[in-house]
Coordinates of C-alpha atoms and ligand atoms in Angstrom, one line a residue:
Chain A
X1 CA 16.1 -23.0 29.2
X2 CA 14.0 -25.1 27.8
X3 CA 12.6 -23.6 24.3
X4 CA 8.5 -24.7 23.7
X5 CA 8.0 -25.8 19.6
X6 CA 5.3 -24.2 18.9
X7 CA 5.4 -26.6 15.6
X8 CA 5.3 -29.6 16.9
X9 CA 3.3 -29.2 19.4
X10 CA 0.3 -27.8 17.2
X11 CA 1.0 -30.4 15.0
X12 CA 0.9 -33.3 16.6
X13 CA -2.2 -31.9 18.7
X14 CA -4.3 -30.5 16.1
X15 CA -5.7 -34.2 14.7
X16 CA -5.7 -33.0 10.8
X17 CA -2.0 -32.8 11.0
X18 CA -1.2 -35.1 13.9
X19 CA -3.0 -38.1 11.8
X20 CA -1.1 -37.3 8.9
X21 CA 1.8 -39.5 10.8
X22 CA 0.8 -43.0 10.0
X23 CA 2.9 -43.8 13.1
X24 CA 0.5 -41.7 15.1
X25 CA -2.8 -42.5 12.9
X26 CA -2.0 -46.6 13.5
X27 CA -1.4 -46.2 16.7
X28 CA -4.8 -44.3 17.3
X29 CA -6.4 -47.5 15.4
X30 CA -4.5 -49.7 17.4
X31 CA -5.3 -48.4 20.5
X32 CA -8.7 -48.0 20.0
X33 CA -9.3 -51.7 18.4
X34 CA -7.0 -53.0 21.7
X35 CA -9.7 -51.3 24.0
X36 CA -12.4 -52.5 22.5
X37 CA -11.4 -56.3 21.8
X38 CA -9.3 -57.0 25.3
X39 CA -12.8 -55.0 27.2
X40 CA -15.3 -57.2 25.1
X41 CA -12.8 -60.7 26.2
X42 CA -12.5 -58.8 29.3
X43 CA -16.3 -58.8 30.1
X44 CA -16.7 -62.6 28.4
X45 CA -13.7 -64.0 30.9
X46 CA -15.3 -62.4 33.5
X47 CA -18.9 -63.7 33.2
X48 CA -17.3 -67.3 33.2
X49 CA -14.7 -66.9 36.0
X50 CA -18.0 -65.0 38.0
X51 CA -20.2 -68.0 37.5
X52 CA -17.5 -69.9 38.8
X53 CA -17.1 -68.2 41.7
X54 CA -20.8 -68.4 42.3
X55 CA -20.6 -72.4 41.4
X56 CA -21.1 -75.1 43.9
X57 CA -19.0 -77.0 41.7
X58 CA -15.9 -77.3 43.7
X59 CA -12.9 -77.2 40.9
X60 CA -14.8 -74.5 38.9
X61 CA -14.8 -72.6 42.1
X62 CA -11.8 -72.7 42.9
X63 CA -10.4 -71.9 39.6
X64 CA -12.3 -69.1 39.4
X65 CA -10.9 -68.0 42.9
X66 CA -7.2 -68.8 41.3
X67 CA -7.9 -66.3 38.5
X68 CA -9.3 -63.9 40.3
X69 CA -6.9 -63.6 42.7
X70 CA -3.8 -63.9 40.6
X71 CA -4.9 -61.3 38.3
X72 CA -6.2 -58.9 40.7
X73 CA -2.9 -59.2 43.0
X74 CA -0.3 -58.9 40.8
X75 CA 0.5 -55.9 38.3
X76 CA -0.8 -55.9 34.8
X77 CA 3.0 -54.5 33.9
X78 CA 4.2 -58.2 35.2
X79 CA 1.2 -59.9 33.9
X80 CA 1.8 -58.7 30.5
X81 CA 5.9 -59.2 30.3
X82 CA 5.4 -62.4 31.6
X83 CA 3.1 -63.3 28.8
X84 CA 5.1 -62.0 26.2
X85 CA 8.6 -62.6 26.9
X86 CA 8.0 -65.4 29.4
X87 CA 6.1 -67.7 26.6
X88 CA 8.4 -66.5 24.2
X89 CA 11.6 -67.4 25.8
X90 CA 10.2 -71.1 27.2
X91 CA 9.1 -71.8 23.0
X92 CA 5.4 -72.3 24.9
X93 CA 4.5 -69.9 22.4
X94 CA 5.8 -67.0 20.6
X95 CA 3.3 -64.6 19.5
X96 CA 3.9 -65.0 15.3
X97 CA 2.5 -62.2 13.6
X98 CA -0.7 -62.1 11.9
X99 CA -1.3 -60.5 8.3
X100 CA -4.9 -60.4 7.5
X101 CA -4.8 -58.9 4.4
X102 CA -3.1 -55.6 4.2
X103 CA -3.0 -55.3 8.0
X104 CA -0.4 -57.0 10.4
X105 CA -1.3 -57.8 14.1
X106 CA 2.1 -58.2 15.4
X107 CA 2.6 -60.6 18.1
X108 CA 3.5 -57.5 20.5
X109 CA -0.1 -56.4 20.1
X110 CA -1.6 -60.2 20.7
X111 CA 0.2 -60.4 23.3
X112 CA -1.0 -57.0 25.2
X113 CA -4.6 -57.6 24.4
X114 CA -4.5 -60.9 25.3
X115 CA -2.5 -59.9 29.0
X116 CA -5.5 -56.8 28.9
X117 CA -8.0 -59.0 28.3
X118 CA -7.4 -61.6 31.1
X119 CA -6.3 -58.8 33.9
X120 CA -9.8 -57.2 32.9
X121 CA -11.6 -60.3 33.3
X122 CA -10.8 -60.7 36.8
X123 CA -12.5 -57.3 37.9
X124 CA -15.0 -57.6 35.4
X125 CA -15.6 -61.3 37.7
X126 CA -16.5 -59.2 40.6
X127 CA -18.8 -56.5 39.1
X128 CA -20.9 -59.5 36.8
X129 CA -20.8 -61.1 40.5
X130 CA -21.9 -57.9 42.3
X131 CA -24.6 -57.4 39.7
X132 CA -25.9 -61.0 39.4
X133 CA -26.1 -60.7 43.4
X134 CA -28.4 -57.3 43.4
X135 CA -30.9 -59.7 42.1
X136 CA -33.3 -60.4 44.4
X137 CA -33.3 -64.1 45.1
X138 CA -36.7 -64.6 44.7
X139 CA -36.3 -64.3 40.9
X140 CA -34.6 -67.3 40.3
X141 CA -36.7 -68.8 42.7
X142 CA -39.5 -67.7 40.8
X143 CA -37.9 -69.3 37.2
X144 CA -37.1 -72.6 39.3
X145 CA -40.8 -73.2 40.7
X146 CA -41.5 -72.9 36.7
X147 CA -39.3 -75.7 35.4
X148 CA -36.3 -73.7 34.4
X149 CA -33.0 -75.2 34.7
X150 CA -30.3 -72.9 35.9
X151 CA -28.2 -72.0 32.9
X152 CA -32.2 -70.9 31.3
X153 CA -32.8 -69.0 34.3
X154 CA -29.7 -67.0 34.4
X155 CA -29.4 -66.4 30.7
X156 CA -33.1 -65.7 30.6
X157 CA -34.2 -63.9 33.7
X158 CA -31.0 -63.2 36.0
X159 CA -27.7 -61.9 33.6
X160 CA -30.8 -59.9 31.6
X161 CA -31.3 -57.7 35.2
X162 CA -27.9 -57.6 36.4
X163 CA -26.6 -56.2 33.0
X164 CA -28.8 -52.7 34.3
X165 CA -26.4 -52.9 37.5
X166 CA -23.0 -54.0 35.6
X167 CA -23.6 -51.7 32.7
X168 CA -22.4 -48.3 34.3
X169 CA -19.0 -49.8 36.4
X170 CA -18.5 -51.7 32.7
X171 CA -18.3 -48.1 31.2
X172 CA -15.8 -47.0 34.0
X173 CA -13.6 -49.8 33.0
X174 CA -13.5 -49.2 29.8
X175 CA -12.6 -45.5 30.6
X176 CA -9.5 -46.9 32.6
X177 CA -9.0 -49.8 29.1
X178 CA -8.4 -46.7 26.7
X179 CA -5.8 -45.4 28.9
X180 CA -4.3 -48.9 30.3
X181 CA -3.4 -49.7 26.9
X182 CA -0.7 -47.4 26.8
X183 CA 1.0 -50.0 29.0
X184 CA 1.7 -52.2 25.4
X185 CA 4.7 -49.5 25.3
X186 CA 6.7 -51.5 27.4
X187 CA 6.7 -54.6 24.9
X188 CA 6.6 -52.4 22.0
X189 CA 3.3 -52.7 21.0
X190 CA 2.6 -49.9 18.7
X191 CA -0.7 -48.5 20.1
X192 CA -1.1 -44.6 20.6
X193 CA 1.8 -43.9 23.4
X194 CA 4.3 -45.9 22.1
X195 CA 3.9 -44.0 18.6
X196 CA 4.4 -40.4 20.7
X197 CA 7.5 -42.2 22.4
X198 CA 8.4 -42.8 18.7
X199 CA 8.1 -39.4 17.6
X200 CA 9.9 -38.0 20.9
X201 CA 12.4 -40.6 19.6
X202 CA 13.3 -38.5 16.6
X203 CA 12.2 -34.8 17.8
X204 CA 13.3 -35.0 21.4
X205 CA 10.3 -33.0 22.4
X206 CA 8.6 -34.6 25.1
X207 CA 6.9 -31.5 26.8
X208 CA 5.4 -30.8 23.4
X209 CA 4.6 -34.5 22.5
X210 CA 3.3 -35.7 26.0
X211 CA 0.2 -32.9 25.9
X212 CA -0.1 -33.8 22.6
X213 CA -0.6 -37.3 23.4
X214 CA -2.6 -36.8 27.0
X215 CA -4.9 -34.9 24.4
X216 CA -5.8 -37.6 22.5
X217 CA -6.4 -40.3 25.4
X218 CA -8.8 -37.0 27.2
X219 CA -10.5 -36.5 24.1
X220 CA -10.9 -40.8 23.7
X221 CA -12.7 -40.9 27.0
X222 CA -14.2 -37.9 26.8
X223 CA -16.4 -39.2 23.5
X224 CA -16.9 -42.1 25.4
X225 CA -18.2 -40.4 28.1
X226 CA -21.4 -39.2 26.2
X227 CA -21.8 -42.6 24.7
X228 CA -21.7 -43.8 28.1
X229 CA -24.3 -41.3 29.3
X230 CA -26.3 -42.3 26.0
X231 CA -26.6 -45.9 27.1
X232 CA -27.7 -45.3 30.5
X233 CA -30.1 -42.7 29.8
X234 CA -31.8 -45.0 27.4
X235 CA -31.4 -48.3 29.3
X236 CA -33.1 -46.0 32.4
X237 CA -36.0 -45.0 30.0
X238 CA -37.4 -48.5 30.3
X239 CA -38.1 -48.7 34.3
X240 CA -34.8 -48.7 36.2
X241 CA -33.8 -48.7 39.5
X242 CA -30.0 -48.2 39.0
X243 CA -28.7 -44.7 39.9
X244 CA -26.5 -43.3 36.7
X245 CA -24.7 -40.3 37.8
X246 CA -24.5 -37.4 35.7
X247 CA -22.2 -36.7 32.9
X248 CA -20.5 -33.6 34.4
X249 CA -19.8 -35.9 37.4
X250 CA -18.5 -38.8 35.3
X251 CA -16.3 -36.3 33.4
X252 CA -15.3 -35.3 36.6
X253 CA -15.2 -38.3 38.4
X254 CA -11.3 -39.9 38.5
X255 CA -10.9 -43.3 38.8
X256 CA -7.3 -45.3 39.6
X257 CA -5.8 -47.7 36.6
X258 CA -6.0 -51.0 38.3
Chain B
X1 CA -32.5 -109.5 39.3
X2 CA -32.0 -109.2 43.0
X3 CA -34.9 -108.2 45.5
X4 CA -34.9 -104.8 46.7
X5 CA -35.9 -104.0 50.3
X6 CA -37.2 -100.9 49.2
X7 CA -40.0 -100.7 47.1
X8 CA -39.6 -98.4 43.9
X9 CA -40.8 -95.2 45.2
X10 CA -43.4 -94.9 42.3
X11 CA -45.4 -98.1 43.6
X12 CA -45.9 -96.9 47.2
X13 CA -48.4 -94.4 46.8
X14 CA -52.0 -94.1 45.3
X15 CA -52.8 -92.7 42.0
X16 CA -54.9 -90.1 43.9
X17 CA -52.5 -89.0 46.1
X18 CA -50.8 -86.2 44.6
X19 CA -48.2 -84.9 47.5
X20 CA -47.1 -87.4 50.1
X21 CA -44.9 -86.4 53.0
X22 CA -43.2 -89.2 54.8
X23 CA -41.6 -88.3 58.2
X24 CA -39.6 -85.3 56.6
X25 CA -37.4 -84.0 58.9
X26 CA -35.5 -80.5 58.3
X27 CA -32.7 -78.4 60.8
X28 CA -31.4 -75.1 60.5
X29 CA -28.0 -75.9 62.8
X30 CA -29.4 -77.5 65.9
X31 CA -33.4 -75.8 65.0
X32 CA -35.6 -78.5 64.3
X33 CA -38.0 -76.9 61.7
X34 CA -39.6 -79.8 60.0
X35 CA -40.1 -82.1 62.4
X36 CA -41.6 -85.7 61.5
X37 CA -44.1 -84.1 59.3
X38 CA -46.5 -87.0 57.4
X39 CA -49.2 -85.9 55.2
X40 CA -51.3 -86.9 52.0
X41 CA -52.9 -84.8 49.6
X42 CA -55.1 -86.2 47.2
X43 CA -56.2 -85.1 43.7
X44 CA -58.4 -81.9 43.5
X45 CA -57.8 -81.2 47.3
X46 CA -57.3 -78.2 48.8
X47 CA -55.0 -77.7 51.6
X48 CA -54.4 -74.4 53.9
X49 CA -52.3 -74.6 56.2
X50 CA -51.6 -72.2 59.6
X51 CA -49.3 -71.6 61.9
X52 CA -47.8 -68.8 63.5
X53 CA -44.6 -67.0 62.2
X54 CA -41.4 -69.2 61.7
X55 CA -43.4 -72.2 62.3
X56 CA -42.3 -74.1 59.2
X57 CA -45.1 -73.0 56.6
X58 CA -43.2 -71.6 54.2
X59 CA -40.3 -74.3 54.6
X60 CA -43.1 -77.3 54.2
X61 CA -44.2 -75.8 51.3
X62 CA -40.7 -74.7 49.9
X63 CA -39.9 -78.3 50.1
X64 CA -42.7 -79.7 47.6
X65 CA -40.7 -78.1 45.0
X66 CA -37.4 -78.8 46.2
X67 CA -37.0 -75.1 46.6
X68 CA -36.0 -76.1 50.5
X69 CA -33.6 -79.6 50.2
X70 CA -34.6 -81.9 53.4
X71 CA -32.2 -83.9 55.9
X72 CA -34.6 -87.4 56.4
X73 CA -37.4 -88.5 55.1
X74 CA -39.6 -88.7 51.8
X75 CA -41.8 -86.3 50.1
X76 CA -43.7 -87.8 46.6
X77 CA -45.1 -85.5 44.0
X78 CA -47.4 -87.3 41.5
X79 CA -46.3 -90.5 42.9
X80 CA -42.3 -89.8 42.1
X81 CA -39.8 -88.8 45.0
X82 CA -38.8 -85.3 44.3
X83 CA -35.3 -83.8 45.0
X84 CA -34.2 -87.3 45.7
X85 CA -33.2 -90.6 44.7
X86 CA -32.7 -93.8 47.1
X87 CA -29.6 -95.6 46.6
X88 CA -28.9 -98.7 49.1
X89 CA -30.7 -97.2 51.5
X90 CA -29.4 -93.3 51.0
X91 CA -30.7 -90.7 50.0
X92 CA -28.8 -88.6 47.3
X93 CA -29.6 -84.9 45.6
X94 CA -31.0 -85.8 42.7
X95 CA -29.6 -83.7 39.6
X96 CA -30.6 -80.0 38.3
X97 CA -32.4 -81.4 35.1
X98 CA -34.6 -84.4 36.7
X99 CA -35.5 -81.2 39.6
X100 CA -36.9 -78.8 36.8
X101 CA -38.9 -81.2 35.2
X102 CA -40.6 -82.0 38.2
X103 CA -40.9 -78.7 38.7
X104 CA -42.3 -77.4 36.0
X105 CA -45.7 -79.5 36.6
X106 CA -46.1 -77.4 40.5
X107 CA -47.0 -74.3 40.0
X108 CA -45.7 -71.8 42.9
X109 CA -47.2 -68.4 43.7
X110 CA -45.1 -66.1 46.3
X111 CA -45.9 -64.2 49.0
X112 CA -44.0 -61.2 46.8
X113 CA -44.9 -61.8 43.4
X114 CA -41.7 -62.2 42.4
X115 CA -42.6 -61.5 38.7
X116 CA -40.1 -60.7 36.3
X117 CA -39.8 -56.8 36.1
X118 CA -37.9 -56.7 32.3
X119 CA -40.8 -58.4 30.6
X120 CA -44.4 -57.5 30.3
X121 CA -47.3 -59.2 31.9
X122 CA -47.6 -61.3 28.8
X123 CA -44.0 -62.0 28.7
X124 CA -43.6 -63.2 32.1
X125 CA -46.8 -65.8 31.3
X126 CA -45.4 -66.9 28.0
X127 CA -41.4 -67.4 29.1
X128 CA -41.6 -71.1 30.8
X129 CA -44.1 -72.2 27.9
X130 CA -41.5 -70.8 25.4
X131 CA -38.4 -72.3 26.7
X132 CA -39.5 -75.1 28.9
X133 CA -42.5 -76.9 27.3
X134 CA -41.3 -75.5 23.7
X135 CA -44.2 -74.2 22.7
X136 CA -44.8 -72.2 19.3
X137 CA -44.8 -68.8 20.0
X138 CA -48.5 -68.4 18.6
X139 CA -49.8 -71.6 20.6
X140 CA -47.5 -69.8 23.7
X141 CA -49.2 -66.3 22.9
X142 CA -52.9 -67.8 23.1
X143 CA -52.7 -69.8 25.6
X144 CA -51.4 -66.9 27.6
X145 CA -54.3 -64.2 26.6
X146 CA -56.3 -66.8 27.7
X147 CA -55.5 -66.6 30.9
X148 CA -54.8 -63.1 30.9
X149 CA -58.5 -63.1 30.3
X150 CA -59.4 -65.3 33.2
X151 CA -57.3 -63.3 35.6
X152 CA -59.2 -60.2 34.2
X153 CA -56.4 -58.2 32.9
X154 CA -56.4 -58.5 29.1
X155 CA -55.8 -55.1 28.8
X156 CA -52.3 -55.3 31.1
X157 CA -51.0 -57.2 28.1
X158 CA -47.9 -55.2 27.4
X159 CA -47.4 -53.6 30.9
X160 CA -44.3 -53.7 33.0
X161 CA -45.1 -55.2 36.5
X162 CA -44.0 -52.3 38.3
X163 CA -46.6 -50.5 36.1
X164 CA -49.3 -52.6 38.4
X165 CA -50.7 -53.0 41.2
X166 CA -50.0 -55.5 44.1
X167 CA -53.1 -57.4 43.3
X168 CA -52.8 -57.1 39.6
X169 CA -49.4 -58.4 40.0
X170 CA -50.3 -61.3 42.0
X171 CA -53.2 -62.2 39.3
X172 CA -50.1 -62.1 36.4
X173 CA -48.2 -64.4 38.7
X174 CA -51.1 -67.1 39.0
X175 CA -51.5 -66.7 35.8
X176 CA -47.9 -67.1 35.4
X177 CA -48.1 -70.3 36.9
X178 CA -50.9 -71.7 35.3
X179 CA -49.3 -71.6 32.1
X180 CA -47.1 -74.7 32.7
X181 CA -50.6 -76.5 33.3
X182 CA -49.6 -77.7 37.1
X183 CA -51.8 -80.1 38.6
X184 CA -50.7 -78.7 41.5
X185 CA -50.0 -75.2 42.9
X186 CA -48.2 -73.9 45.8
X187 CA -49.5 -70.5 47.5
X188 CA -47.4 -69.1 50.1
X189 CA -49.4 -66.5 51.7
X190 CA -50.4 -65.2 48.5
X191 CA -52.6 -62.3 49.8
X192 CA -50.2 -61.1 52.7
X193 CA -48.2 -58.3 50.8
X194 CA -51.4 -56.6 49.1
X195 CA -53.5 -53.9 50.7
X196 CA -56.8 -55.2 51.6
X197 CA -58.7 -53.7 49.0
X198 CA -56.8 -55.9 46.6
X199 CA -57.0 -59.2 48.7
X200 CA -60.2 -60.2 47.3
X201 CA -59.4 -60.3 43.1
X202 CA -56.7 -62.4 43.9
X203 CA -58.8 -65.0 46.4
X204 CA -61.2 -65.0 43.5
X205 CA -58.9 -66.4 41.1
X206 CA -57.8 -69.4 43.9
X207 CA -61.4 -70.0 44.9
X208 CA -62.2 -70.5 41.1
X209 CA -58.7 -72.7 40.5
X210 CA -60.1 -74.6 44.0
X211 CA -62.5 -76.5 41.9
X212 CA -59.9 -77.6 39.2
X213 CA -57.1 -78.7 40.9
X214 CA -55.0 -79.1 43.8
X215 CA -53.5 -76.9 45.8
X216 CA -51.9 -76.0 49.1
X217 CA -52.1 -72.9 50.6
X218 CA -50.3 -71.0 53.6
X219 CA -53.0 -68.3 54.1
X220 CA -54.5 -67.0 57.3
X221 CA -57.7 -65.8 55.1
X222 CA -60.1 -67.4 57.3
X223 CA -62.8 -66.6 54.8
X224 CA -60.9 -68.4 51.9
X225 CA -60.1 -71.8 54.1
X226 CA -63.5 -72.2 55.0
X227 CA -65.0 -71.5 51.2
X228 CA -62.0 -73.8 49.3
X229 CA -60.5 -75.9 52.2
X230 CA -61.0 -79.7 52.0
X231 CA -58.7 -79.9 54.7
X232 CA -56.4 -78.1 57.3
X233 CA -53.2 -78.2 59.3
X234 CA -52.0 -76.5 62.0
X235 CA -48.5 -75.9 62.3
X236 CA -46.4 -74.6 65.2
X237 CA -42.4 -75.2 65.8
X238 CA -41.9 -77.6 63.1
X239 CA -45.0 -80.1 63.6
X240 CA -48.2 -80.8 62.4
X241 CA -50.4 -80.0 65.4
X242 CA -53.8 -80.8 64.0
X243 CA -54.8 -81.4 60.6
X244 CA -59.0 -81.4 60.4
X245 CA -61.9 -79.8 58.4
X246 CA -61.9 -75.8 58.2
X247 CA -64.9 -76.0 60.5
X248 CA -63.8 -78.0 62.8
X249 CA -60.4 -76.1 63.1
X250 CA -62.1 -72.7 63.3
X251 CA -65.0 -73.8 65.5
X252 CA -63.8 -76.7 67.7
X253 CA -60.4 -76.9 67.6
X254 CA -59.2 -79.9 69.8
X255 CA -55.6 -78.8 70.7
X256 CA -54.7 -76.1 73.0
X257 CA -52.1 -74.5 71.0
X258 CA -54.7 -74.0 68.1
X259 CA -57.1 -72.5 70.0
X260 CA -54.6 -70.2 71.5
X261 CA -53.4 -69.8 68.0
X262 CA -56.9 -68.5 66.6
X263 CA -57.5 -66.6 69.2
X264 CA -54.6 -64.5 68.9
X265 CA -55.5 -64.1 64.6
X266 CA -59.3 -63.7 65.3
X267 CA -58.9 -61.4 68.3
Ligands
ATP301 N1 -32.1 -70.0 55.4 C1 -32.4 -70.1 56.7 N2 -31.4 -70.2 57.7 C2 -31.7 -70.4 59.0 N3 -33.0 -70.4 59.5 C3 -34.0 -70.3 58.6 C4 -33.8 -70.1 57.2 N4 -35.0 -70.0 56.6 C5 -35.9 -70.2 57.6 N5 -35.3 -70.3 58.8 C6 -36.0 -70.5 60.0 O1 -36.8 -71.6 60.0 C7 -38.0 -71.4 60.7 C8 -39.2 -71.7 59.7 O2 -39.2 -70.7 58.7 P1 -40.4 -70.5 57.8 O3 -40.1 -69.5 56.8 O4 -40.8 -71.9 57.2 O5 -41.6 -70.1 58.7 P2 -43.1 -69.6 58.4 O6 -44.0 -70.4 59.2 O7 -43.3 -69.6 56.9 O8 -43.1 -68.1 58.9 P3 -43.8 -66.8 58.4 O9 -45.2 -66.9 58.8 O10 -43.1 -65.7 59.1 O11 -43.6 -66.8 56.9 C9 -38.0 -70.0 61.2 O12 -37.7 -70.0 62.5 C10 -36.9 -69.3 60.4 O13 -36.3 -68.3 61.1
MG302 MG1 -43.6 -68.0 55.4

């Protein structure tokens, strides 16, 4: 029979105590500096590799196509093993650690943002693509007749639109990057799960731990899901047509890791 | 120096002719919808042109802009091919920068507006000033309440378009044009999208512009071709089926398409 520790589990759920393990308070930092970074390269890869796509250059097309397709088709777990291990062992490049200061980015960490980061930017592609799309055609008609090349008259009139129709998927996927990062465990990257396998590591309490840990990634997308709701509410203030659903149905509203 | 066969494009035409067309051919697949079109407008002309729907009036007019590419033939603008060059004979796509500075001296109006709905009326006049000509933001801001006030809506300054109405909209848009002082502007069916209380503000404005520069029109306004029109062309299936004076067209029309044509839009 399998005895519940009261203890631990309050613990390491109640966030006073649970941050007092600078295993668990790094890997909080970590975890939430990984989302942010790999979603922000994430949404940069993918405005390129969707202009790309959308080119009627025929290389950069089918590049883009490459990317997409590779990253979308094959599993992030791969993608990111391969990165690490599979530079590492060819010398193509080994992930050195980084000290800025008093902090250490360990090449582990590199190496899953950088795999989070690229996988992201292939679905980001397609929802920059599906937004620059839902533009009516007759804008950048409209910016051509007046003289405007077409880098001016997507930076200026078209990407400035679309980002009302990419803004609420880009909050869903950073809802699934807070909790993807927890794949880093598997090349011992120490974000926020891999410092709760750490701690199981020395209490053997995984029952205890595991809620203790789900509570931290609930209550992670659970702020964001009010800053979410925040953004769209005042991006819809100024005249838009996108739907925004509710929070209670965003809360509520489950969504696949990719 | 070796003798070309082909005269530089910019020595072919007259000073006052502003748009040349010279057997332009276009096809959708096997659909012929340019067809050996030729025509000249000169300086401070005003064209309208008719036709019934999917005729080509739209497509003739996209192509003056290079907003529709062509498969044979030779339109000028201000005396220089546009969306082209000639090479041994060929024609080749000319590239994005060359096609947006000719561009930015033809104005365009849309049947739609097509106004830019994250910037304000003033915004949407100022943005091609700002970024294409360069201008200082105060000369950019003047010259655009200017012509807020000539449209008559000074005081829809700061709203968003779909804070106006279909006419008011369209007014923004000419005015939107006009900024990039065109010697030429492109109306394609400017009034058809507006309820008919609102058709006349925006006529205004043209009829006004008529006496300033060129312009060609696709507009079944009888009422407007007869007041602005220098001249007129029919258009049905791809061809130019009778290019004449608006009285003439409307009165005595010499083909028998035309006059079955008007009859139909007169009742
Ligand atoms: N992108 C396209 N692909 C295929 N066919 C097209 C395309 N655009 C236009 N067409 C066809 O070309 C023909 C000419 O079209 P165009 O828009 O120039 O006609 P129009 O005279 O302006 O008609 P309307 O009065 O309805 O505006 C039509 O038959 C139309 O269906
Ligand atoms: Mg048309």
């Amino acid at each position: 029979m399998y005895s519940f520790d009261w203890a631990v589990f309050w613990k390491y759920l109640w966030p006073v105590t649970a941050l007092q393990d600078p295993l668990i308070r790094s890997g909080l930092i970590v975890t939430v500096a990984v989302s942010i970074i790999a979603q922000l390269l994430g949404v940069i890869l993918g405005l390129f590799a969707a202009l790309g796509k959308m080119s009627k250059i025929g290389p950069l097309k089918v590049l883009a196509e490459a990317y997409i397709w590779y990253f979308r088709g094959t599993p992030l777990l791969v993608q990111m093993m391969l990165l690490f291990f599979g530079l590492g062992v060819t010398h193509i490049y080994n992930f050195p650690d980084i000290h800025l200061g008093a902090i250490m980015i360990s090449g582990a960490i590199q190496a899953g943002t950088l795999a989070l980061a690229i996988n992201e930017g292939a679905y980001m592609a397609e929802i920059v693509r599906a937004g620059i799309e839902a533009i009516d055609p007759g804008q950048l008609e409209a910016a051509k007749s007046l003289g405007m090349p077409y880098s001016l008259s997507m930076r200026r009139i078209i990407l400035p639109q679309a980002a009302k129709v990419i803004i609420p998927p880009l909050g869903n996927e950073f809802n699934n990057m807070m909790k993807t990062t927890s794949i880093m465990t598997v090349i011992s990257a120490a974000e926020l799960f891999f410092a709760f396998t750490q701690v199981n590591a020395r209490l053997f309490q995984p029952f205890e731990l595991f809620i203790a840990a789900s509570f931290y990634y609930l209550a992670l997308t659970t702020i964001w899901s009010f800053v979410q709701s925040w953004i769209e509410s005042s991006l819809g203030e100024r005249k838009s047509v996108v739907h925004t659903p509710g929070f209670l149905q965003r809360v509520f509203t489950f969504k696949g890791v990719h | 120096m070796t003798v070309s066969l082909i005269a530089p494009p910019t020595t072919v035409i007259d000073d006052d002719v502003i748009v040349k067309f010279d057997h332009v051919n276009k096809f959708y697949g096997s659909m012929h919808v340019l067809n050996d079109i030729c025509l000249e407008v000169k300086k401070n002309e005003a064209l309208v042109i008719i036709g019934p729907s999917g005729s080509g009036k739209s497509t003739l007019l996209r192509s003056i802009n290079h907003l529709e590419k062509i498969n044979s033939g030779h339109i000028y603008v201000n005396g220089r091919m546009i969306g082209y060059y000639e090479k041994n004979g060929r024609l080749y796509e000319d590239n994005e920068k060359n096609i947006a500075v000719q561009r930015a001296s033809i104005g365009m109006v849309f049947q739609r507006f097509n106004l830019f709905p994250h910037l304000t009326a003033i915004e949407n006049i100022m943005e091609a000033p700002l970024n294409v000509l360069k201008l200082s933001r105060e000369n950019a801001t003047a010259e655009a309440e200017r012509l807020l006030q000539r449209v008559g809506l000074s005081e829809k300054r700061d709203s968003y378009p779909n804070q106006l109405s279909g006419g008011q909209q369209q007014r923004i848009a000419i005015a939107r044009a006009l900024a990039m002082k065109p010697g030429l502007m492109l109306f394609d069916e400017p009034t058809s999208a507006l309820d008919p209380e609102m058709i006349g503000e925006v006529l205004d404005v043209m009829k006004e512009l008529a006496h300033e520069m060129t312009m060609i029109v696709v507009s079944h306004e009888m009422g407007f071709a007869r007041a602005v029109a220098d001249r007129m062309i029919f258009v049905d299936e791809g061809r130019i089926i009778e290019y004449s004076t608006p009285e003439e067209l409307y009165t005595h029309p010499r083909e028998a398409r035309t006059k079955e044509f008007l009859s139909k839009i007169l009742h």
